[in-house]
Amino acid sequence: MNKRLDLTRGRIVALCIGLPLTLVAICATSLHTLGDLAAGSYPVHFQVPANGRTVTLSIKGGDIHVATSPSRLVKLHGRALYSLLRPVVGYRVTGFTIVMKSRCRLPITECAFNYHLALPSGVSASLTDGNGNITASYLLSQDVTAVSHAGNITLSFAVVPDNVDVTTSLGHITLVLPPGNTTYRIDASAPLGTSTIRVPTSPASSHVLIVTDTSGSITITN
């Protein structure tokens, strides 16, 4: 005969804690499986007149590639990859700012964005990537902010920038500045890596570079 187990206080507590956690795990596993079966992608394409505005681009994960636009249009194109639910992708124009955002609908589903952003000359940019690399070539922007929580950041400038603020938590940072004798005021912090600076510096310079790398190395060169 099977002996009946008494519902002691300890067993009741264990059930109250264990049952919800088990149900959450089952739901998460089911959603992940459904996400794998319902994976997809679609193209993304926006273009907006710059009109002297600042561009803010934020994505949950993926890579951002930035280049110069030959026109006065800010252009964004690429692909959004997702599982289960199509991510939220869009932009809005608020005053002097163009805000472009891409994010997953559910935190437990996967999505990523591989974007190419074309910036007209002189347009300021603020770039945020939750998990991926940010790469910019021959920038004609003098005011740039770039943040990646887990990825490399490489910015190459065709003009001398006035303000650059770059941060990554897990990756390396490389800044390539125009050749010449321009001096820069640099605040570089790499507590777990190295900082290599090969450009002229001066604490009185009006060209300010703030570079923070939590667990990687920083290189600033011409």
Tab-separated table of C-alpha atoms in Angstrom:
chain	number	residue	atom	x	y	z
A	1	MET	CA	0.000	0.000	0.000
A	2	ASN	CA	1.117	3.535	-0.780
A	3	LYS	CA	1.492	5.657	2.263
A	4	ARG	CA	-0.217	9.014	1.964
A	5	LEU	CA	2.091	11.983	2.494
A	6	ASP	CA	0.865	14.543	4.948
A	7	LEU	CA	0.780	18.161	3.768
A	8	THR	CA	3.145	19.612	6.299
A	9	ARG	CA	3.954	23.302	6.426
A	10	GLY	CA	7.299	22.675	4.707
A	11	ARG	CA	5.674	20.753	1.861
A	12	ILE	CA	3.052	23.444	1.374
A	13	VAL	CA	5.768	26.098	1.180
A	14	ALA	CA	7.716	23.957	-1.301
A	15	LEU	CA	4.610	23.564	-3.478
A	16	CYS	CA	3.835	27.289	-3.334
A	17	ILE	CA	7.356	28.126	-4.486
A	18	GLY	CA	8.061	25.245	-6.836
A	19	LEU	CA	4.775	25.100	-8.737
A	20	PRO	CA	4.851	28.691	-10.072
A	21	LEU	CA	8.512	28.344	-11.011
A	22	THR	CA	7.772	25.129	-12.884
A	23	LEU	CA	4.902	26.747	-14.771
A	24	VAL	CA	7.087	29.730	-15.690
A	25	ALA	CA	9.816	27.388	-16.962
A	26	ILE	CA	7.292	25.425	-19.037
A	27	CYS	CA	5.862	28.628	-20.543
A	28	ALA	CA	9.321	29.999	-21.327
A	29	THR	CA	10.389	26.746	-22.990
A	30	SER	CA	7.174	26.644	-25.012
A	31	LEU	CA	7.592	30.237	-26.173
A	32	HIS	CA	11.215	29.590	-27.123
A	33	THR	CA	10.204	26.528	-29.150
A	34	LEU	CA	7.397	28.440	-30.861
A	35	GLY	CA	9.834	31.268	-31.540
A	36	ASP	CA	12.219	28.917	-33.306
A	37	LEU	CA	9.374	27.626	-35.447
A	38	ALA	CA	8.088	31.122	-36.202
A	39	ALA	CA	11.418	32.797	-37.002
A	40	GLY	CA	11.434	35.356	-39.779
A	41	SER	CA	12.857	38.613	-41.073
A	42	TYR	CA	11.750	41.613	-43.077
A	43	PRO	CA	13.385	44.663	-44.672
A	44	VAL	CA	13.487	48.040	-42.964
A	45	HIS	CA	13.832	51.278	-44.891
A	46	PHE	CA	13.316	54.868	-43.716
A	47	GLN	CA	14.436	58.187	-45.099
A	48	VAL	CA	13.836	61.518	-43.408
A	49	PRO	CA	14.953	65.069	-44.328
A	50	ALA	CA	17.780	66.054	-41.994
A	51	ASN	CA	17.005	69.784	-41.704
A	52	GLY	CA	19.756	70.226	-39.122
A	53	ARG	CA	18.282	67.659	-36.754
A	54	THR	CA	20.080	65.244	-34.442
A	55	VAL	CA	19.609	61.540	-35.161
A	56	THR	CA	19.030	59.089	-32.313
A	57	LEU	CA	19.122	55.375	-33.199
A	58	SER	CA	18.496	52.684	-30.592
A	59	ILE	CA	18.371	48.909	-31.166
A	60	LYS	CA	18.155	45.926	-28.810
A	61	GLY	CA	20.838	43.932	-30.594
A	62	GLY	CA	22.604	43.513	-33.911
A	63	ASP	CA	25.099	45.648	-35.798
A	64	ILE	CA	24.968	49.313	-36.800
A	65	HIS	CA	27.026	50.526	-39.774
A	66	VAL	CA	27.201	54.285	-40.323
A	67	ALA	CA	28.363	56.162	-43.423
A	68	THR	CA	27.885	59.604	-44.944
A	69	SER	CA	24.804	60.357	-47.006
A	70	PRO	CA	25.463	62.261	-50.240
A	71	SER	CA	22.064	63.943	-49.933
A	72	ARG	CA	20.336	65.870	-47.137
A	73	LEU	CA	18.328	62.783	-46.222
A	74	VAL	CA	18.910	60.592	-43.196
A	75	LYS	CA	18.586	57.045	-44.548
A	76	LEU	CA	18.196	53.817	-42.601
A	77	HIS	CA	17.999	50.435	-44.260
A	78	GLY	CA	18.617	46.843	-43.258
A	79	ARG	CA	16.747	43.850	-41.901
A	80	ALA	CA	14.896	43.017	-38.723
A	81	LEU	CA	15.195	39.391	-37.598
A	82	TYR	CA	12.750	37.964	-35.090
A	83	SER	CA	11.090	34.913	-33.575
A	84	LEU	CA	7.397	34.537	-32.845
A	85	LEU	CA	6.452	38.232	-32.879
A	86	ARG	CA	7.534	40.947	-35.287
A	87	PRO	CA	9.554	43.555	-33.378
A	88	VAL	CA	8.566	47.183	-32.998
A	89	VAL	CA	10.388	49.271	-35.621
A	90	GLY	CA	9.703	52.903	-36.334
A	91	TYR	CA	10.749	56.524	-36.043
A	92	ARG	CA	9.366	59.871	-35.009
A	93	VAL	CA	10.432	63.462	-35.522
A	94	THR	CA	10.389	65.547	-32.362
A	95	GLY	CA	11.522	69.139	-32.727
A	96	PHE	CA	15.130	69.002	-33.798
A	97	THR	CA	15.544	65.261	-33.228
A	98	ILE	CA	14.859	62.202	-35.376
A	99	VAL	CA	14.316	59.259	-33.033
A	100	MET	CA	14.638	55.770	-34.559
A	101	LYS	CA	13.962	52.742	-32.343
A	102	SER	CA	13.847	48.979	-32.826
A	103	ARG	CA	12.971	46.614	-29.992
A	104	CYS	CA	11.531	43.158	-29.299
A	105	ARG	CA	7.897	42.897	-28.264
A	106	LEU	CA	8.690	40.309	-25.569
A	107	PRO	CA	11.941	40.160	-23.564
A	108	ILE	CA	12.063	36.347	-23.776
A	109	THR	CA	11.848	36.214	-27.580
A	110	GLU	CA	14.813	36.773	-29.859
A	111	CYS	CA	15.220	39.644	-32.281
A	112	ALA	CA	18.119	41.473	-33.887
A	113	PHE	CA	18.629	44.305	-36.335
A	114	ASN	CA	21.363	44.747	-38.915
A	115	TYR	CA	21.217	48.352	-40.032
A	116	HIS	CA	23.030	50.755	-42.335
A	117	LEU	CA	22.594	54.404	-41.384
A	118	ALA	CA	23.536	57.203	-43.788
A	119	LEU	CA	24.058	60.622	-42.172
A	120	PRO	CA	24.313	63.901	-44.066
A	121	SER	CA	27.310	66.109	-43.357
A	122	GLY	CA	27.143	67.924	-40.025
A	123	VAL	CA	24.279	65.890	-38.543
A	124	SER	CA	24.858	64.880	-34.918
A	125	ALA	CA	24.256	61.257	-33.953
A	126	SER	CA	23.460	59.289	-30.815
A	127	LEU	CA	23.740	55.505	-31.299
A	128	THR	CA	22.784	52.814	-28.772
A	129	ASP	CA	23.194	49.077	-29.337
A	130	GLY	CA	22.189	46.625	-26.627
A	131	ASN	CA	24.319	43.780	-27.974
A	132	GLY	CA	26.357	44.262	-31.125
A	133	ASN	CA	28.992	46.271	-32.945
A	134	ILE	CA	28.841	49.914	-33.997
A	135	THR	CA	31.017	50.855	-36.978
A	136	ALA	CA	31.241	54.254	-38.677
A	137	SER	CA	33.351	55.206	-41.701
A	138	TYR	CA	34.516	58.688	-42.784
A	139	LEU	CA	32.064	60.518	-40.554
A	140	LEU	CA	31.300	64.146	-41.368
A	141	SER	CA	29.574	64.555	-38.009
A	142	GLN	CA	31.247	66.616	-35.294
A	143	ASP	CA	29.073	65.487	-32.392
A	144	VAL	CA	28.708	61.734	-31.880
A	145	THR	CA	27.612	59.571	-28.955
A	146	ALA	CA	27.881	55.774	-29.208
A	147	VAL	CA	26.979	53.177	-26.569
A	148	SER	CA	27.165	49.379	-26.833
A	149	HIS	CA	26.514	47.190	-23.815
A	150	ALA	CA	28.332	44.241	-25.422
A	151	GLY	CA	30.195	44.947	-28.651
A	152	ASN	CA	33.054	46.734	-30.368
A	153	ILE	CA	32.826	50.385	-31.380
A	154	THR	CA	34.910	51.713	-34.282
A	155	LEU	CA	34.465	55.311	-35.432
A	156	SER	CA	36.436	56.855	-38.284
A	157	PHE	CA	36.143	60.631	-38.810
A	158	ALA	CA	36.718	62.592	-42.014
A	159	VAL	CA	36.436	65.916	-40.138
A	160	VAL	CA	37.746	66.970	-36.741
A	161	PRO	CA	34.999	66.205	-34.189
A	162	ASP	CA	34.053	68.624	-31.413
A	163	ASN	CA	32.376	66.208	-29.015
A	164	VAL	CA	32.662	62.422	-28.954
A	165	ASP	CA	31.305	60.279	-26.114
A	166	VAL	CA	31.819	56.515	-26.537
A	167	THR	CA	31.064	53.726	-24.054
A	168	THR	CA	31.104	49.945	-24.175
A	169	SER	CA	30.873	47.419	-21.358
A	170	LEU	CA	32.268	44.411	-23.230
A	171	GLY	CA	34.354	45.046	-26.347
A	172	HIS	CA	37.039	47.295	-27.773
A	173	ILE	CA	36.901	50.948	-28.842
A	174	THR	CA	38.827	52.380	-31.792
A	175	LEU	CA	38.683	56.031	-32.839
A	176	VAL	CA	40.405	57.121	-36.063
A	177	LEU	CA	40.707	60.909	-36.326
A	178	PRO	CA	41.740	63.015	-39.347
A	179	PRO	CA	45.499	63.417	-39.877
A	180	GLY	CA	47.032	66.686	-38.718
A	181	ASN	CA	48.208	68.559	-35.649
A	182	THR	CA	44.798	69.217	-34.078
A	183	THR	CA	44.898	68.691	-30.328
A	184	TYR	CA	42.203	66.902	-28.354
A	185	ARG	CA	41.111	66.912	-24.724
A	186	ILE	CA	40.790	63.206	-23.972
A	187	ASP	CA	39.300	61.411	-21.001
A	188	ALA	CA	39.945	57.702	-21.604
A	189	SER	CA	39.101	55.021	-19.042
A	190	ALA	CA	39.820	51.290	-19.517
A	191	PRO	CA	40.119	49.751	-16.023
A	192	LEU	CA	40.537	46.178	-17.322
A	193	GLY	CA	42.330	46.966	-20.579
A	194	THR	CA	44.827	49.367	-22.102
A	195	SER	CA	44.515	52.885	-23.534
A	196	THR	CA	46.662	53.736	-26.536
A	197	ILE	CA	46.537	57.388	-27.611
A	198	ARG	CA	48.470	58.464	-30.684
A	199	VAL	CA	47.048	61.946	-31.299
A	200	PRO	CA	48.155	65.339	-29.923
A	201	THR	CA	46.458	66.187	-26.638
A	202	SER	CA	45.870	69.361	-24.677
A	203	PRO	CA	43.731	70.010	-21.568
A	204	ALA	CA	42.700	73.321	-23.133
A	205	SER	CA	41.448	71.871	-26.434
A	206	SER	CA	37.853	72.504	-27.491
A	207	HIS	CA	37.717	69.070	-29.157
A	208	VAL	CA	36.601	66.737	-26.384
A	209	LEU	CA	36.724	62.925	-26.458
A	210	ILE	CA	35.236	60.930	-23.572
A	211	VAL	CA	35.921	57.226	-23.981
A	212	THR	CA	34.959	54.521	-21.465
A	213	ASP	CA	35.600	50.795	-21.887
A	214	THR	CA	34.736	48.633	-18.880
A	215	SER	CA	36.460	45.437	-19.979
A	216	GLY	CA	38.338	46.099	-23.198
A	217	SER	CA	41.007	48.283	-24.770
A	218	ILE	CA	40.914	51.786	-26.236
A	219	THR	CA	42.868	52.960	-29.283
A	220	ILE	CA	42.786	56.567	-30.505
A	221	THR	CA	44.863	57.356	-33.553
A	222	ASN	CA	45.008	59.362	-36.793
